[in-house]
CSV table of C-alpha atoms and ligand atoms in Angstrom, one decimal:
chain,number,residue,atom,x,y,z
A,40,MET,CA,1.0,26.1,-4.1
A,41,LYS,CA,-2.2,24.9,-2.6
A,42,VAL,CA,-2.2,21.1,-2.3
A,43,LEU,CA,-5.1,18.7,-1.5
A,44,ILE,CA,-4.5,15.2,-0.4
A,45,ILE,CA,-7.4,12.7,-0.7
A,46,GLY,CA,-7.6,10.1,2.0
A,47,GLY,CA,-7.6,9.9,5.8
A,48,GLY,CA,-5.3,7.1,7.0
A,49,GLY,CA,-1.7,6.6,8.1
A,50,ARG,CA,-0.5,6.6,4.5
A,51,GLU,CA,-2.1,10.0,3.9
A,52,HIS,CA,-0.6,11.3,7.2
A,53,ALA,CA,2.8,10.2,5.9
A,54,ILE,CA,2.2,11.9,2.6
A,55,ALA,CA,0.9,15.0,4.2
A,56,ARG,CA,3.8,15.3,6.6
A,57,LYS,CA,6.2,15.0,3.7
A,58,ALA,CA,4.3,17.4,1.5
A,59,ALA,CA,4.2,20.0,4.4
A,60,GLN,CA,8.0,20.0,4.4
A,61,SER,CA,8.1,21.2,0.8
A,62,PRO,CA,9.0,24.9,0.4
A,63,ARG,CA,6.6,24.9,-2.6
A,64,VAL,CA,3.6,24.3,-0.5
A,65,ASP,CA,1.8,27.3,1.0
A,66,LYS,CA,-1.4,25.6,2.1
A,67,LEU,CA,-2.2,21.9,2.6
A,68,TYR,CA,-5.7,20.4,2.7
A,69,CYS,CA,-6.7,16.8,3.3
A,70,ALA,CA,-10.1,15.3,2.7
A,71,PRO,CA,-11.3,13.8,4.9
A,72,GLY,CA,-8.0,13.6,6.9
A,73,ASN,CA,-7.9,12.6,10.6
A,74,ALA,CA,-6.9,14.0,14.0
A,75,GLY,CA,-3.2,13.6,13.3
A,76,ILE,CA,-3.3,15.0,9.8
A,77,ALA,CA,-5.0,18.0,11.2
A,78,GLY,CA,-1.6,18.9,12.7
A,79,VAL,CA,-0.1,19.5,9.3
A,80,ALA,CA,-3.1,20.2,7.0
A,81,GLU,CA,-6.6,21.6,7.1
A,82,CYS,CA,-9.0,18.8,7.1
A,83,VAL,CA,-12.1,19.0,4.8
A,84,ASP,CA,-15.1,17.0,5.5
A,85,ILE,CA,-15.6,15.3,2.1
A,86,ALA,CA,-15.5,11.5,1.7
A,87,VAL,CA,-13.0,9.9,-0.7
A,88,SER,CA,-16.0,8.5,-2.7
A,89,GLU,CA,-17.6,12.0,-3.4
A,90,PHE,CA,-15.6,12.7,-6.6
A,91,ASP,CA,-17.7,15.7,-7.7
A,92,LYS,CA,-17.7,17.3,-4.3
A,93,LEU,CA,-13.9,16.9,-4.1
A,94,ALA,CA,-13.5,18.4,-7.6
A,95,ASP,CA,-15.9,21.3,-6.7
A,96,PHE,CA,-13.8,22.0,-3.6
A,97,ALA,CA,-10.6,22.0,-5.6
A,98,VAL,CA,-12.0,24.4,-8.2
A,99,GLU,CA,-13.4,26.7,-5.5
A,100,GLU,CA,-10.2,26.8,-3.4
A,101,GLY,CA,-8.0,27.1,-6.4
A,102,ILE,CA,-6.1,23.9,-5.6
A,103,ASP,CA,-2.9,23.6,-7.7
A,104,LEU,CA,-2.3,19.9,-7.1
A,105,THR,CA,-4.3,17.0,-5.8
A,106,ILE,CA,-2.7,13.8,-4.6
A,107,VAL,CA,-4.9,10.7,-4.3
A,108,GLY,CA,-4.0,8.2,-1.5
A,109,PRO,CA,-6.4,5.2,-1.5
A,110,ASP,CA,-7.2,2.5,-4.0
A,111,ASP,CA,-10.9,2.9,-4.1
A,112,PRO,CA,-11.2,6.4,-5.6
A,113,LEU,CA,-8.3,5.6,-8.0
A,114,VAL,CA,-10.0,2.5,-9.3
A,115,GLY,CA,-13.3,4.3,-9.3
A,116,GLY,CA,-11.9,7.1,-11.6
A,117,VAL,CA,-11.4,10.1,-9.4
A,118,VAL,CA,-8.4,11.2,-11.5
A,119,ASP,CA,-10.5,11.2,-14.7
A,120,VAL,CA,-13.1,13.4,-12.9
A,121,PHE,CA,-10.4,15.8,-11.8
A,122,GLU,CA,-8.8,16.0,-15.2
A,123,GLY,CA,-12.2,16.4,-16.8
A,124,ARG,CA,-12.5,19.6,-14.7
A,125,GLY,CA,-9.1,20.8,-15.8
A,126,LEU,CA,-7.5,20.1,-12.4
A,127,ARG,CA,-3.9,19.0,-11.9
A,128,VAL,CA,-4.0,15.6,-10.1
A,129,PHE,CA,-1.5,12.8,-9.2
A,130,GLY,CA,-2.5,9.2,-9.6
A,131,PRO,CA,-3.4,6.8,-12.4
A,132,ARG,CA,-6.5,7.2,-14.5
A,133,LYS,CA,-9.2,4.6,-14.2
A,134,ARG,CA,-7.9,2.7,-17.3
A,135,ALA,CA,-4.5,2.4,-15.6
A,136,ALA,CA,-5.7,1.8,-12.0
A,137,VAL,CA,-7.2,-1.4,-13.2
A,138,ILE,CA,-3.8,-2.9,-12.7
A,139,GLU,CA,-4.8,-3.0,-9.0
A,140,GLY,CA,-8.6,-3.1,-9.5
A,141,SER,CA,-8.6,-6.4,-11.4
A,142,LYS,CA,-6.2,-9.3,-10.5
A,143,ALA,CA,-7.3,-11.1,-13.7
A,144,PHE,CA,-6.2,-8.0,-15.7
A,145,SER,CA,-2.9,-7.8,-14.0
A,146,LYS,CA,-2.2,-11.5,-14.4
A,147,ASP,CA,-3.1,-11.4,-18.1
A,148,LEU,CA,-0.8,-8.4,-18.5
A,149,MET,CA,2.1,-10.2,-16.9
A,150,LYS,CA,1.6,-13.3,-19.0
A,151,LYS,CA,1.3,-11.3,-22.3
A,152,TYR,CA,4.5,-9.3,-21.5
A,153,GLN,CA,6.4,-12.1,-19.9
A,154,ILE,CA,6.8,-10.4,-16.5
A,155,PRO,CA,7.7,-13.1,-13.9
A,156,SER,CA,4.7,-14.1,-11.8
A,157,ALA,CA,2.9,-17.2,-10.5
A,158,ALA,CA,1.1,-19.5,-12.9
A,159,TYR,CA,-2.7,-19.0,-12.8
A,160,GLU,CA,-6.1,-19.5,-14.3
A,161,THR,CA,-9.1,-17.2,-14.3
A,162,PHE,CA,-12.8,-18.3,-13.7
A,163,ASP,CA,-16.1,-16.6,-14.2
A,164,HIS,CA,-18.2,-19.5,-12.8
A,165,PRO,CA,-17.8,-21.5,-9.6
A,166,SER,CA,-18.4,-24.7,-11.5
A,167,GLN,CA,-15.4,-24.1,-13.7
A,168,ALA,CA,-13.2,-23.4,-10.7
A,169,VAL,CA,-14.4,-26.5,-9.0
A,170,ALA,CA,-13.7,-28.6,-12.1
A,171,TYR,CA,-10.2,-27.1,-12.3
A,172,LEU,CA,-9.6,-27.9,-8.6
A,173,SER,CA,-10.6,-31.6,-9.1
A,174,ARG,CA,-7.7,-31.9,-11.6
A,175,ASN,CA,-5.3,-30.1,-9.3
A,176,ASP,CA,-3.1,-32.0,-6.8
A,177,LYS,CA,-0.7,-29.3,-5.8
A,178,TYR,CA,-1.4,-27.7,-2.4
A,179,PRO,CA,-1.3,-25.1,-1.0
A,180,ILE,CA,-3.0,-23.2,-3.8
A,181,VAL,CA,-4.0,-19.5,-3.8
A,182,LEU,CA,-7.5,-18.2,-4.5
A,183,LYS,CA,-7.9,-14.5,-5.2
A,184,ALA,CA,-11.1,-12.5,-5.7
A,185,ASP,CA,-10.6,-10.4,-8.8
A,186,GLY,CA,-11.6,-7.0,-7.5
A,187,LEU,CA,-10.7,-4.8,-4.5
A,188,ALA,CA,-11.3,-6.4,-1.1
A,189,LEU,CA,-9.4,-4.3,1.4
A,190,GLY,CA,-6.4,-6.6,1.0
A,191,LYS,CA,-8.4,-9.5,2.3
A,192,GLY,CA,-9.6,-11.2,-0.9
A,193,VAL,CA,-6.7,-13.7,-1.0
A,194,LEU,CA,-7.1,-17.2,0.5
A,195,ILE,CA,-4.3,-19.7,0.8
A,196,CYS,CA,-5.8,-23.1,0.8
A,197,ASN,CA,-4.0,-26.1,2.1
A,198,THR,CA,-6.4,-28.9,1.0
A,199,HIS,CA,-8.8,-29.6,-1.7
A,200,GLN,CA,-11.7,-29.1,0.7
A,201,GLU,CA,-10.4,-25.7,1.8
A,202,ALA,CA,-10.1,-24.7,-1.8
A,203,LEU,CA,-13.7,-25.7,-2.5
A,204,ASP,CA,-14.9,-23.8,0.6
A,205,GLY,CA,-12.9,-20.8,-0.7
A,206,VAL,CA,-14.6,-20.9,-4.1
A,207,LYS,CA,-18.0,-20.9,-2.4
A,208,LEU,CA,-17.0,-18.1,0.0
A,209,ILE,CA,-15.7,-15.8,-2.8
A,210,MET,CA,-18.0,-16.7,-5.8
A,211,GLU,CA,-21.3,-17.8,-4.2
A,212,ASP,CA,-21.5,-16.3,-0.7
A,213,LYS,CA,-19.9,-13.1,-2.2
A,214,GLN,CA,-17.9,-12.5,1.0
A,215,PHE,CA,-16.1,-9.7,-0.8
A,216,GLY,CA,-19.1,-8.5,-2.9
A,217,ASP,CA,-18.6,-8.0,-6.6
A,218,ALA,CA,-14.9,-8.4,-6.2
A,219,GLY,CA,-15.7,-12.1,-6.3
A,220,ASP,CA,-17.5,-12.2,-9.7
A,221,ARG,CA,-14.3,-13.5,-11.1
A,222,LEU,CA,-11.7,-15.7,-9.4
A,223,VAL,CA,-8.0,-16.1,-10.0
A,224,ILE,CA,-6.5,-19.4,-8.9
A,225,GLU,CA,-2.8,-19.2,-8.6
A,226,GLU,CA,0.3,-21.3,-7.9
A,227,PHE,CA,1.6,-21.0,-4.3
A,228,MET,CA,5.0,-19.4,-4.2
A,229,THR,CA,7.5,-19.4,-1.3
A,230,GLY,CA,10.2,-16.9,-0.4
A,231,ARG,CA,10.8,-13.5,1.1
A,232,GLU,CA,8.2,-10.8,0.4
A,233,VAL,CA,9.3,-7.3,-0.5
A,234,SER,CA,7.3,-4.2,-1.4
A,235,VAL,CA,8.7,-1.7,-3.8
A,236,LEU,CA,6.9,1.6,-4.5
A,237,ALA,CA,7.8,3.5,-7.6
A,238,PHE,CA,7.1,6.9,-9.0
A,239,CYS,CA,5.8,6.7,-12.6
A,240,ASP,CA,5.4,9.3,-15.3
A,241,GLY,CA,3.8,7.1,-17.9
A,242,THR,CA,7.1,6.2,-19.6
A,243,ASN,CA,9.7,6.3,-16.8
A,244,ILE,CA,9.6,4.5,-13.5
A,245,ALA,CA,11.7,5.4,-10.5
A,246,PRO,CA,11.6,2.8,-7.7
A,247,MET,CA,11.9,4.0,-4.1
A,248,THR,CA,13.8,2.2,-1.3
A,249,SER,CA,12.3,-1.2,-0.5
A,250,ALA,CA,10.1,-2.2,2.4
A,251,GLN,CA,8.5,-5.2,4.0
A,252,ASP,CA,4.9,-5.4,5.4
A,253,HIS,CA,3.5,-7.9,7.9
A,254,LYS,CA,0.0,-8.7,6.7
A,255,ARG,CA,-1.2,-11.2,9.3
A,256,ALA,CA,-2.8,-10.0,12.5
A,257,LYS,CA,-0.7,-12.1,15.0
A,258,ASP,CA,2.9,-12.8,15.9
A,259,GLY,CA,4.6,-15.4,13.8
A,260,ASP,CA,2.5,-14.6,10.8
A,261,GLN,CA,-0.6,-16.2,12.4
A,262,GLY,CA,-4.1,-15.1,12.3
A,263,LEU,CA,-6.2,-13.3,9.6
A,264,ASN,CA,-4.9,-11.1,6.8
A,265,THR,CA,-5.1,-7.4,7.7
A,266,GLY,CA,-4.3,-4.1,5.8
A,267,GLY,CA,-0.8,-4.4,7.4
A,268,MET,CA,0.4,-4.6,11.0
A,269,GLY,CA,3.8,-3.1,10.6
A,270,THR,CA,6.7,-2.4,8.1
A,271,PHE,CA,10.4,-2.0,7.9
A,272,SER,CA,12.6,-0.3,5.3
A,273,PRO,CA,14.9,-1.2,3.6
A,274,SER,CA,14.5,-4.9,3.2
A,275,PRO,CA,17.9,-6.6,3.7
A,276,PHE,CA,16.8,-9.3,1.2
A,277,TYR,CA,16.4,-6.7,-1.6
A,278,THR,CA,20.0,-6.7,-2.7
A,279,ALA,CA,21.5,-4.6,-5.5
A,280,GLU,CA,21.3,-7.7,-7.7
A,281,VAL,CA,17.6,-8.2,-7.0
A,282,ASP,CA,17.0,-4.5,-7.7
A,283,GLU,CA,18.9,-4.8,-11.0
A,284,PHE,CA,16.8,-7.9,-12.0
A,285,CYS,CA,13.5,-6.2,-11.1
A,286,ARG,CA,14.3,-3.0,-12.9
A,287,ARG,CA,15.1,-4.9,-16.1
A,288,ASN,CA,12.5,-7.7,-15.9
A,289,ILE,CA,9.6,-6.2,-13.9
A,290,TYR,CA,9.5,-2.4,-13.4
A,291,GLN,CA,10.3,-1.1,-16.9
A,292,PRO,CA,8.5,-3.9,-18.7
A,293,THR,CA,5.3,-3.1,-16.6
A,294,MET,CA,5.6,0.6,-17.6
A,295,ASP,CA,6.0,-0.4,-21.3
A,296,ALA,CA,3.2,-3.0,-21.1
A,297,MET,CA,0.7,-0.5,-19.8
A,298,LYS,CA,1.7,2.0,-22.4
A,299,ALA,CA,1.4,-0.5,-25.2
A,300,GLU,CA,-2.1,-1.4,-23.9
A,301,GLY,CA,-3.1,2.3,-24.1
A,302,ARG,CA,-3.2,2.4,-20.3
A,303,GLU,CA,-0.2,4.8,-19.6
A,304,PHE,CA,0.5,4.6,-15.9
A,305,LYS,CA,1.2,7.8,-14.0
A,306,GLY,CA,1.2,7.8,-10.3
A,307,ILE,CA,2.7,5.4,-7.7
A,308,LEU,CA,3.0,1.8,-8.7
A,309,PHE,CA,3.4,-0.6,-5.8
A,310,VAL,CA,5.0,-3.9,-6.8
A,311,GLY,CA,4.5,-6.7,-4.3
A,312,LEU,CA,7.4,-9.1,-4.9
A,313,MET,CA,8.2,-12.7,-3.8
A,314,LEU,CA,11.9,-13.5,-3.9
A,315,THR,CA,11.6,-17.1,-5.0
A,316,GLN,CA,14.3,-19.7,-5.7
A,317,ASP,CA,13.7,-19.0,-9.4
A,318,GLY,CA,14.2,-15.3,-8.9
A,319,PRO,CA,11.9,-12.4,-8.0
A,320,LYS,CA,8.2,-12.7,-9.1
A,321,VAL,CA,5.3,-10.3,-8.9
A,322,LEU,CA,2.7,-11.2,-6.2
A,323,GLU,CA,0.5,-8.2,-6.9
A,324,TYR,CA,0.4,-4.7,-8.2
A,325,ASN,CA,-1.2,-1.8,-6.4
A,326,ALA,CA,-1.8,1.6,-8.0
A,327,ARG,CA,-0.9,3.8,-4.9
A,328,PHE,CA,1.4,4.1,-1.9
A,329,GLY,CA,1.3,1.1,0.5
A,330,ASP,CA,-0.2,1.5,3.9
A,331,PRO,CA,1.9,1.2,6.2
A,332,GLU,CA,4.8,1.1,3.6
A,333,ALA,CA,4.5,4.8,3.1
A,334,GLN,CA,5.1,5.3,6.8
A,335,VAL,CA,8.7,3.9,6.6
A,336,VAL,CA,9.6,4.9,3.0
A,337,LEU,CA,8.7,8.5,3.0
A,338,PRO,CA,10.4,9.5,6.3
A,339,ARG,CA,13.6,8.2,4.6
A,340,MET,CA,13.2,10.1,1.4
A,341,LYS,CA,15.4,13.1,0.8
A,342,ASN,CA,13.7,14.6,-2.3
A,343,ASP,CA,11.0,17.2,-2.2
A,344,ILE,CA,7.9,15.0,-2.8
A,345,ILE,CA,6.1,17.8,-4.6
A,346,GLU,CA,8.9,18.2,-7.1
A,347,VAL,CA,8.9,14.5,-7.8
A,348,ILE,CA,5.2,14.4,-8.3
A,349,GLU,CA,5.2,17.4,-10.6
A,350,ALA,CA,7.9,15.7,-12.7
A,351,CYS,CA,5.6,12.6,-12.9
A,352,ILE,CA,2.7,14.6,-14.1
A,353,ASP,CA,4.8,16.5,-16.6
A,354,GLY,CA,6.5,13.4,-18.0
A,355,ARG,CA,10.0,14.3,-17.0
A,356,LEU,CA,10.8,11.8,-14.3
A,357,ASP,CA,13.9,10.8,-16.1
A,358,GLN,CA,15.4,14.1,-14.9
A,359,VAL,CA,14.9,13.3,-11.3
A,360,ARG,CA,17.2,11.4,-9.0
A,361,LEU,CA,15.5,9.8,-6.1
A,362,GLU,CA,17.6,9.9,-2.9
A,363,PHE,CA,17.0,8.2,0.4
A,364,GLU,CA,18.8,8.5,3.8
A,365,ASP,CA,21.4,5.8,4.5
A,366,ASN,CA,19.4,4.7,7.5
A,367,ALA,CA,16.4,2.4,8.3
A,368,ALA,CA,12.9,2.8,9.6
A,369,VAL,CA,10.4,0.5,11.4
A,370,CYS,CA,6.7,1.2,11.8
A,371,VAL,CA,4.6,-0.7,14.4
A,372,ILE,CA,0.8,-0.5,14.0
A,373,LEU,CA,-1.2,0.1,17.2
A,374,ALA,CA,-4.5,-1.5,16.4
A,375,SER,CA,-7.8,-2.0,18.2
A,376,LYS,CA,-8.0,-5.4,19.8
A,377,GLY,CA,-10.2,-7.6,17.6
A,378,TYR,CA,-9.1,-6.1,14.2
A,379,PRO,CA,-9.6,-7.1,11.4
A,380,GLU,CA,-12.8,-8.5,12.8
A,381,GLY,CA,-15.0,-6.7,15.3
A,382,TYR,CA,-13.6,-4.0,17.6
A,383,VAL,CA,-14.7,-1.0,19.7
A,384,LYS,CA,-14.1,2.6,18.6
A,385,GLY,CA,-14.2,5.9,20.4
A,386,LEU,CA,-11.7,5.2,23.2
A,387,PRO,CA,-9.5,8.1,24.3
A,388,ILE,CA,-5.8,8.0,23.3
A,389,GLU,CA,-3.2,9.2,25.8
A,390,GLY,CA,0.4,10.2,25.4
A,391,LEU,CA,0.6,11.5,21.8
A,392,GLU,CA,2.4,14.6,22.9
A,393,ALA,CA,5.5,12.5,23.7
A,394,PHE,CA,6.3,12.5,20.0
A,395,GLN,CA,6.5,16.3,19.7
A,396,GLY,CA,9.8,17.7,18.9
A,397,LYS,CA,11.5,14.3,18.3
A,398,GLU,CA,13.1,14.2,15.0
A,399,ASP,CA,13.4,10.4,14.5
A,400,TYR,CA,10.1,9.3,16.0
A,401,PHE,CA,6.7,9.8,14.3
A,402,VAL,CA,3.2,8.8,15.2
A,403,PHE,CA,1.1,8.5,12.1
A,404,HIS,CA,-2.6,8.5,12.7
A,405,ALA,CA,-4.6,5.8,10.8
A,406,GLY,CA,-8.0,5.7,12.6
A,407,THR,CA,-8.3,8.6,15.0
A,408,LYS,CA,-10.9,11.4,15.6
A,409,LYS,CA,-10.9,14.6,17.5
A,410,PHE,CA,-13.6,15.0,20.1
A,411,GLY,CA,-13.4,18.3,22.0
A,412,ASP,CA,-9.9,18.2,23.5
A,413,GLU,CA,-9.5,14.5,23.2
A,414,ILE,CA,-8.3,12.2,20.5
A,415,LEU,CA,-10.3,9.0,20.2
A,416,THR,CA,-9.7,5.7,18.4
A,417,ASN,CA,-11.7,5.6,15.2
A,418,GLY,CA,-10.7,2.4,13.3
A,419,GLY,CA,-9.1,-1.0,13.3
A,420,ARG,CA,-5.6,0.4,12.7
A,421,VAL,CA,-5.3,3.4,15.0
A,422,LEU,CA,-1.7,4.6,14.9
A,423,GLY,CA,1.5,3.8,13.2
A,424,VAL,CA,4.5,4.4,15.4
A,425,THR,CA,7.6,4.8,13.3
A,426,ALA,CA,11.2,5.4,14.3
A,427,THR,CA,14.3,5.8,12.2
A,428,GLY,CA,17.7,4.6,13.2
A,429,ARG,CA,21.2,4.0,11.8
A,430,ASP,CA,20.2,0.4,11.0
A,431,LEU,CA,17.1,-1.8,11.2
A,432,ARG,CA,18.0,-3.1,14.6
A,433,GLU,CA,18.2,0.4,16.1
A,434,ALA,CA,15.1,1.5,14.3
A,435,ARG,CA,13.1,-1.5,15.6
A,436,GLN,CA,14.3,-1.0,19.2
A,437,LYS,CA,13.3,2.7,19.0
A,438,ALA,CA,9.9,2.0,17.4
A,439,TYR,CA,9.0,-0.5,20.1
A,440,GLU,CA,10.3,1.8,22.8
A,441,ALA,CA,7.9,4.5,21.4
A,442,THR,CA,4.9,2.2,21.3
A,443,ALA,CA,4.9,2.4,25.1
A,444,TRP,CA,4.5,6.2,25.0
A,445,VAL,CA,0.9,6.0,23.8
A,446,ASP,CA,-2.0,4.1,25.3
A,447,PHE,CA,-5.7,3.4,24.7
A,448,ALA,CA,-7.9,0.8,26.4
A,449,ASN,CA,-7.9,-1.9,23.6
A,450,LYS,CA,-4.4,-1.3,22.2
A,451,TYR,CA,-3.1,-4.3,20.3
A,452,MET,CA,0.2,-4.7,18.4
A,453,ARG,CA,2.4,-7.4,17.0
A,454,ASN,CA,5.6,-7.9,18.9
A,455,ASP,CA,7.7,-9.3,16.0
A,456,ILE,CA,7.7,-6.5,13.4
A,457,GLY,CA,11.1,-6.7,11.7
A,458,LYS,CA,12.1,-10.0,13.3
A,459,ALA,CA,13.2,-11.2,9.9
A,460,ILE,CA,16.0,-8.7,10.2
A,461,ASP,CA,17.7,-11.1,12.6
A,462,GLU,CA,17.8,-13.8,9.9
A,463,ALA,CA,19.4,-11.5,7.3
B,56,AMP,P1,-2.0,-9.9,-2.3
B,56,AMP,O1,-3.1,-9.1,-1.9
B,56,AMP,O2,-2.1,-10.5,-3.7
B,56,AMP,O3,-0.6,-9.3,-2.0
B,56,AMP,O4,-2.0,-11.2,-1.4
B,56,AMP,C1,-1.9,-11.1,0.0
B,56,AMP,C2,-0.9,-12.0,0.6
B,56,AMP,O5,-1.1,-13.3,0.2
B,56,AMP,C3,0.5,-11.7,0.0
B,56,AMP,O6,1.2,-10.7,0.7
B,56,AMP,C4,1.2,-13.0,0.2
B,56,AMP,O7,1.6,-13.2,1.5
B,56,AMP,C5,0.1,-14.0,0.0
B,56,AMP,N1,0.1,-14.5,-1.4
B,56,AMP,C6,-0.6,-13.9,-2.5
B,56,AMP,N2,-0.4,-14.6,-3.6
B,56,AMP,C7,0.5,-15.6,-3.3
B,56,AMP,C8,1.1,-16.7,-4.0
B,56,AMP,N3,0.9,-16.9,-5.3
B,56,AMP,N4,1.8,-17.5,-3.3
B,56,AMP,C9,2.0,-17.4,-2.0
B,56,AMP,N5,1.5,-16.4,-1.2
B,56,AMP,C10,0.7,-15.5,-1.9
B,57,LIG,N1,0.4,-2.7,3.0
B,57,LIG,C1,-0.2,-3.3,1.9
B,57,LIG,C2,-1.0,-2.4,1.1
B,57,LIG,O1,-1.0,-1.2,1.2
B,57,LIG,O2,-1.7,-2.9,0.2
């Protein structure tokens, strides 16, 4: 098979590495890819937003299967464009990707189908939101821009004034652009957060092993929200009982709800969960693999990812048994100092060769670029250093050991990825 992966971050590197291991794959392409992905796939210089060019390439090269990584093209309808051209593609159609593209949609869906989640209200005008806040006396409260905002459109407001400022920022100043045309105001929940990614074939849903992300930029969950500064898998808090509850009350009901709405969901559903005192509740849905969740989940997966994806497309996921190694993985993101705000790019990266030939260490490239013989930093999140181990403690110790093998001038990382393990 010839396989094309759309995207160019650490998540796509993890998908590409896994796909390259499949005996069914003869040739792997990635658009646009990055310097690390170039080690396992041929990179094609087409942006993820250029749907027609991507489809033209797939037709010309006789691509048998395309896998879409990022949220933007999915929400924008790249799957519909590919299907319209008779191409085989893995990911939700636009009608289904709205589960990530609109928080108001996903909240309404959960309410209608009684899927546990935080209480909320939706607003189209800032004045309505302000009026609502004047009646509210429970803080913190959570403000969410309705649309895609690079994972940054969520504000946790501790006071009435902060909430008013947040409404202005999202709905009037349009800090997150059109994503702020609507606003969801949500009850604040407390508990452990867990990410569960699941393969979906429209009818059946097969959850993968659990993971936990660290969204804040600084140690101790301080600082701004980022795309994710590190992950570990599995989550010790995601017990068999929690899994059983989620399968019955969240995962399958979500599949059924989307189908009932005429929005059959095929692809990867990412369920962000909060394990509250009243049981697991949905924080958010995403319509794709998480980044950097994929970097700890996929290295632990035993199945041939291409076979599982084909089963999803063909609607026979019920015949597949997902299997994961009985081990653990930790991923520490090496970022550019200053991320998620301003930072410098184009700095040379040293030491990447140290990962060669090591089975349980991986360096996933997130924002890198080849320049002659050098590999340069090319983004806020630069590399994802993953290690596997017998248990979380060993995996964490190995991942942090490996972060020292690579260096670039403005290298920044959190030092407490997986610290929660010690409390389990
Ligand atoms: P989201 O993009 O919806 O996952 O939100 C980003 C982060 O904000 C989550 O990972 C949570 O840490 C936090 N968050 C979102 N919604 C809530 C909520 N209702 N209560 C508490 N924290 C939340
Ligand atoms: N790591 C969170 C996300 O991919 O949205």
